[in-house]
Amino acid sequence: MKFFVDTADVKEIRELNDLGLLDGVTTNPSLILKSGRDIVEVTKEICSIVEGPVSAEVTATEYSEMMKEAAALSRIADNICIKLPLTLDGLKACKALTSDGHHTNVTLCFSANQALLAAKAGATFVSPFIGRLDDIAFDGMDLIREIRQIFDNYGYETEILAASIRTVNHVKEAALIGADVVTAPPATLKALVKHPLTDKGLEMFLADWAKTGQKIG
Ligand code: G3P
């Protein structure tokens, strides 16, 4: 499973990348706002840190304007993945950009039929939003399950990028179902390592080691 981090915070991205945990980055207009930085400047910096795909989202809603924004975003770096909304114009742009050799991420996916359309448009990634479905009392994981089955039925190569991940259990469930990628906030990715028995066990080993009076190396 690939791990993307869902942030435009360069410090956090650098830290996770140095840990060897990052396969890519996803951003969106809300995350750019949160960063307080210029979209081109911050995206360029992110692309220089991470080797994998960095999703940068268009904000136009009409096809030809989307294509203009996509051209501007793709000039930022070679590893830019153009993020497009799951609308008819977004799908049309996805088809055109994919045919042109660009990587694409179709976002704001809340139904299996929407994911099917993204796959038919040749999207590199489709982003079903787990947490936002859970927020309205649906089960976001049911959507991942449905998309996995549909893509496997027809051999679609579009990767399922589980987004709007809020908990470590979301990560585990998405992995069990077979999502190809998970994008999560930095804190959630770092929390995956946590287990109280690991902390307790390490504490005991270190205490016993100190009693031996030995040193390695
Ligand atoms: O990148 C989009 C998605 O991950 C947003 O998550 O928590 O705002 O629903 P959230």
Short mmCIF file of C-alpha atoms in Angstrom, two decimals, residues 13-197:
data_model
loop_
_atom_site.label_atom_id
_atom_site.label_comp_id
_atom_site.label_asym_id
_atom_site.label_seq_id
_atom_site.Cartn_x
_atom_site.Cartn_y
_atom_site.Cartn_z
CA ILE A 13 6.29 16.57 4.58
CA ARG A 14 10.06 16.80 5.04
CA GLU A 15 9.88 14.92 8.36
CA LEU A 16 7.78 12.05 6.96
CA ASN A 17 9.85 11.87 3.80
CA ASP A 18 13.05 11.63 5.87
CA LEU A 19 11.47 8.69 7.71
CA GLY A 20 11.12 6.94 4.36
CA LEU A 21 7.35 6.75 4.76
CA LEU A 22 6.14 8.85 1.87
CA ASP A 23 5.08 7.71 -1.58
CA GLY A 24 3.40 10.99 -2.49
CA VAL A 25 1.49 14.06 -1.32
CA THR A 26 -2.06 15.31 -1.79
CA THR A 27 -3.07 18.94 -1.45
CA ASN A 28 -6.34 20.77 -1.98
CA PRO A 29 -7.48 24.42 -1.82
CA SER A 30 -8.29 24.14 1.91
CA LEU A 31 -4.81 22.79 2.66
CA ILE A 32 -3.20 25.59 0.60
CA LEU A 33 -5.24 28.09 2.63
CA LYS A 34 -4.06 26.44 5.85
CA SER A 35 -0.41 26.66 4.72
CA GLY A 36 -0.79 30.43 4.25
CA ARG A 37 1.48 30.21 1.19
CA ASP A 38 1.27 30.85 -2.53
CA ILE A 39 0.09 27.70 -4.35
CA VAL A 40 2.87 27.68 -6.97
CA GLU A 41 5.63 28.42 -4.48
CA VAL A 42 4.56 25.84 -1.88
CA THR A 43 3.76 23.16 -4.47
CA LYS A 44 7.15 23.63 -6.09
CA GLU A 45 8.86 23.17 -2.73
CA ILE A 46 6.80 20.02 -2.00
CA CYS A 47 7.68 18.58 -5.42
CA SER A 48 11.38 19.10 -4.70
CA ILE A 49 11.14 17.15 -1.44
CA VAL A 50 9.07 14.15 -2.54
CA GLU A 51 9.85 11.96 -5.54
CA GLY A 52 6.34 10.53 -5.91
CA PRO A 53 3.20 12.20 -7.26
CA VAL A 54 2.11 15.50 -5.71
CA SER A 55 -1.58 16.21 -6.31
CA ALA A 56 -2.37 19.87 -7.01
CA GLU A 57 -6.02 20.75 -7.50
CA VAL A 58 -7.58 22.95 -10.17
CA THR A 59 -10.13 25.47 -8.92
CA ALA A 60 -11.90 26.21 -12.20
CA THR A 61 -15.21 24.44 -12.75
CA GLU A 62 -15.46 24.78 -16.53
CA TYR A 63 -13.49 22.47 -18.88
CA SER A 64 -11.36 24.95 -20.84
CA GLU A 65 -10.51 26.94 -17.70
CA MET A 66 -9.60 23.67 -15.94
CA MET A 67 -7.28 22.82 -18.82
CA LYS A 68 -5.56 26.22 -18.53
CA GLU A 69 -5.06 25.75 -14.79
CA ALA A 70 -3.86 22.18 -15.34
CA ALA A 71 -1.25 23.47 -17.82
CA ALA A 72 -0.04 26.02 -15.27
CA LEU A 73 0.10 23.44 -12.47
CA SER A 74 1.89 20.85 -14.58
CA ARG A 75 4.63 23.38 -15.37
CA ILE A 76 5.54 23.45 -11.65
CA ALA A 77 7.35 20.08 -11.71
CA ASP A 78 7.45 16.70 -13.43
CA ASN A 79 5.83 14.90 -10.48
CA ILE A 80 2.65 17.01 -10.45
CA CYS A 81 -0.57 15.01 -10.52
CA ILE A 82 -3.52 17.14 -11.63
CA LYS A 83 -6.43 16.89 -9.21
CA LEU A 84 -9.87 17.41 -10.72
CA PRO A 85 -13.35 17.43 -9.20
CA LEU A 86 -15.77 14.61 -9.96
CA THR A 87 -17.98 16.61 -12.32
CA LEU A 88 -18.67 16.16 -16.03
CA ASP A 89 -16.19 18.93 -16.86
CA GLY A 90 -13.66 17.39 -14.46
CA LEU A 91 -14.04 13.99 -16.15
CA LYS A 92 -13.65 15.54 -19.59
CA ALA A 93 -10.47 17.28 -18.44
CA CYS A 94 -9.28 14.02 -16.87
CA LYS A 95 -9.70 12.18 -20.16
CA ALA A 96 -7.85 14.90 -22.11
CA LEU A 97 -5.02 15.22 -19.59
CA THR A 98 -4.55 11.46 -19.25
CA SER A 99 -4.43 11.08 -23.05
CA ASP A 100 -1.77 13.78 -23.01
CA GLY A 101 0.36 11.73 -20.60
CA HIS A 102 -0.43 13.60 -17.37
CA HIS A 103 -1.14 11.92 -14.05
CA THR A 104 -4.61 12.70 -12.73
CA ASN A 105 -6.45 12.38 -9.43
CA VAL A 106 -10.24 12.66 -9.57
CA THR A 107 -11.38 13.91 -6.20
CA LEU A 108 -14.58 14.36 -4.18
CA CYS A 109 -15.76 10.82 -4.97
CA PHE A 110 -18.71 9.73 -2.84
CA SER A 111 -20.25 6.89 -4.87
CA ALA A 112 -19.16 3.76 -6.71
CA ASN A 113 -20.72 5.05 -9.95
CA GLN A 114 -18.64 8.22 -9.70
CA ALA A 115 -15.52 6.06 -9.28
CA LEU A 116 -16.54 4.02 -12.33
CA LEU A 117 -16.74 7.23 -14.36
CA ALA A 118 -13.30 8.30 -13.13
CA ALA A 119 -11.86 4.93 -14.21
CA LYS A 120 -13.51 5.24 -17.62
CA ALA A 121 -11.97 8.72 -17.94
CA GLY A 122 -8.56 7.08 -17.41
CA ALA A 123 -7.82 8.66 -14.02
CA THR A 124 -4.52 7.62 -12.46
CA PHE A 125 -6.18 7.89 -9.02
CA VAL A 126 -9.72 8.25 -7.76
CA SER A 127 -10.19 9.70 -4.28
CA PRO A 128 -13.18 8.37 -2.30
CA PHE A 129 -13.69 10.47 0.86
CA ILE A 130 -14.13 8.13 3.81
CA GLY A 131 -14.43 10.51 6.77
CA ARG A 132 -16.94 12.81 5.10
CA LEU A 133 -19.24 9.84 4.41
CA ASP A 134 -18.87 8.67 8.01
CA ASP A 135 -19.74 12.25 9.08
CA ILE A 136 -23.20 11.91 7.52
CA ALA A 137 -23.80 8.41 8.98
CA PHE A 138 -22.79 6.41 5.89
CA ASP A 139 -19.98 3.86 6.05
CA GLY A 140 -17.06 5.20 4.02
CA MET A 141 -15.45 1.76 3.96
CA ASP A 142 -18.46 0.28 2.12
CA LEU A 143 -17.60 2.64 -0.72
CA ILE A 144 -13.98 1.45 -0.83
CA ARG A 145 -15.25 -2.17 -0.88
CA GLU A 146 -17.64 -1.47 -3.78
CA ILE A 147 -15.04 0.38 -5.84
CA ARG A 148 -12.46 -2.39 -5.26
CA GLN A 149 -14.91 -4.98 -6.54
CA ILE A 150 -15.93 -2.96 -9.60
CA PHE A 151 -12.34 -2.15 -10.58
CA ASP A 152 -11.34 -5.81 -10.13
CA ASN A 153 -14.37 -7.00 -12.16
CA TYR A 154 -13.20 -5.04 -15.18
CA GLY A 155 -9.47 -4.78 -14.60
CA TYR A 156 -9.48 -0.98 -14.33
CA GLU A 157 -6.00 0.27 -13.51
CA THR A 158 -7.15 3.46 -11.79
CA GLU A 159 -5.77 3.34 -8.26
CA ILE A 160 -8.12 3.69 -5.31
CA LEU A 161 -6.76 6.53 -3.17
CA ALA A 162 -8.62 6.41 0.13
CA ALA A 163 -8.93 10.04 1.28
CA SER A 164 -10.54 11.97 4.10
CA ILE A 165 -8.86 9.52 6.44
CA ARG A 166 -9.36 10.52 10.06
CA THR A 167 -8.21 7.55 12.17
CA VAL A 168 -5.61 4.79 12.25
CA ASN A 169 -8.47 2.30 11.93
CA HIS A 170 -9.44 3.92 8.64
CA VAL A 171 -5.93 3.13 7.40
CA LYS A 172 -6.14 -0.49 8.54
CA GLU A 173 -9.60 -1.06 7.07
CA ALA A 174 -8.66 0.54 3.75
CA ALA A 175 -5.58 -1.71 3.62
CA LEU A 176 -7.63 -4.83 4.44
CA ILE A 177 -10.08 -4.04 1.65
CA GLY A 178 -7.26 -3.41 -0.81
CA ALA A 179 -7.21 0.33 -1.43
CA ASP A 180 -4.04 1.03 -3.42
CA VAL A 181 -3.18 4.26 -1.62
CA VAL A 182 -4.14 6.00 1.56
CA THR A 183 -3.73 9.73 2.05
CA ALA A 184 -3.83 10.86 5.65
CA PRO A 185 -2.88 13.87 7.75
CA PRO A 186 0.68 13.76 9.18
CA ALA A 187 -0.55 13.04 12.72
CA THR A 188 -2.53 9.99 11.57
CA LEU A 189 0.43 8.56 9.65
CA LYS A 190 2.70 9.03 12.66
CA ALA A 191 0.11 7.50 15.00
CA LEU A 192 0.27 4.20 13.06
CA VAL A 193 3.44 3.30 14.96
CA LYS A 194 1.88 3.68 18.39
CA HIS A 195 1.15 0.73 20.68
CA PRO A 196 1.28 0.85 24.49
CA LEU A 197 2.88 -2.61 24.67
#
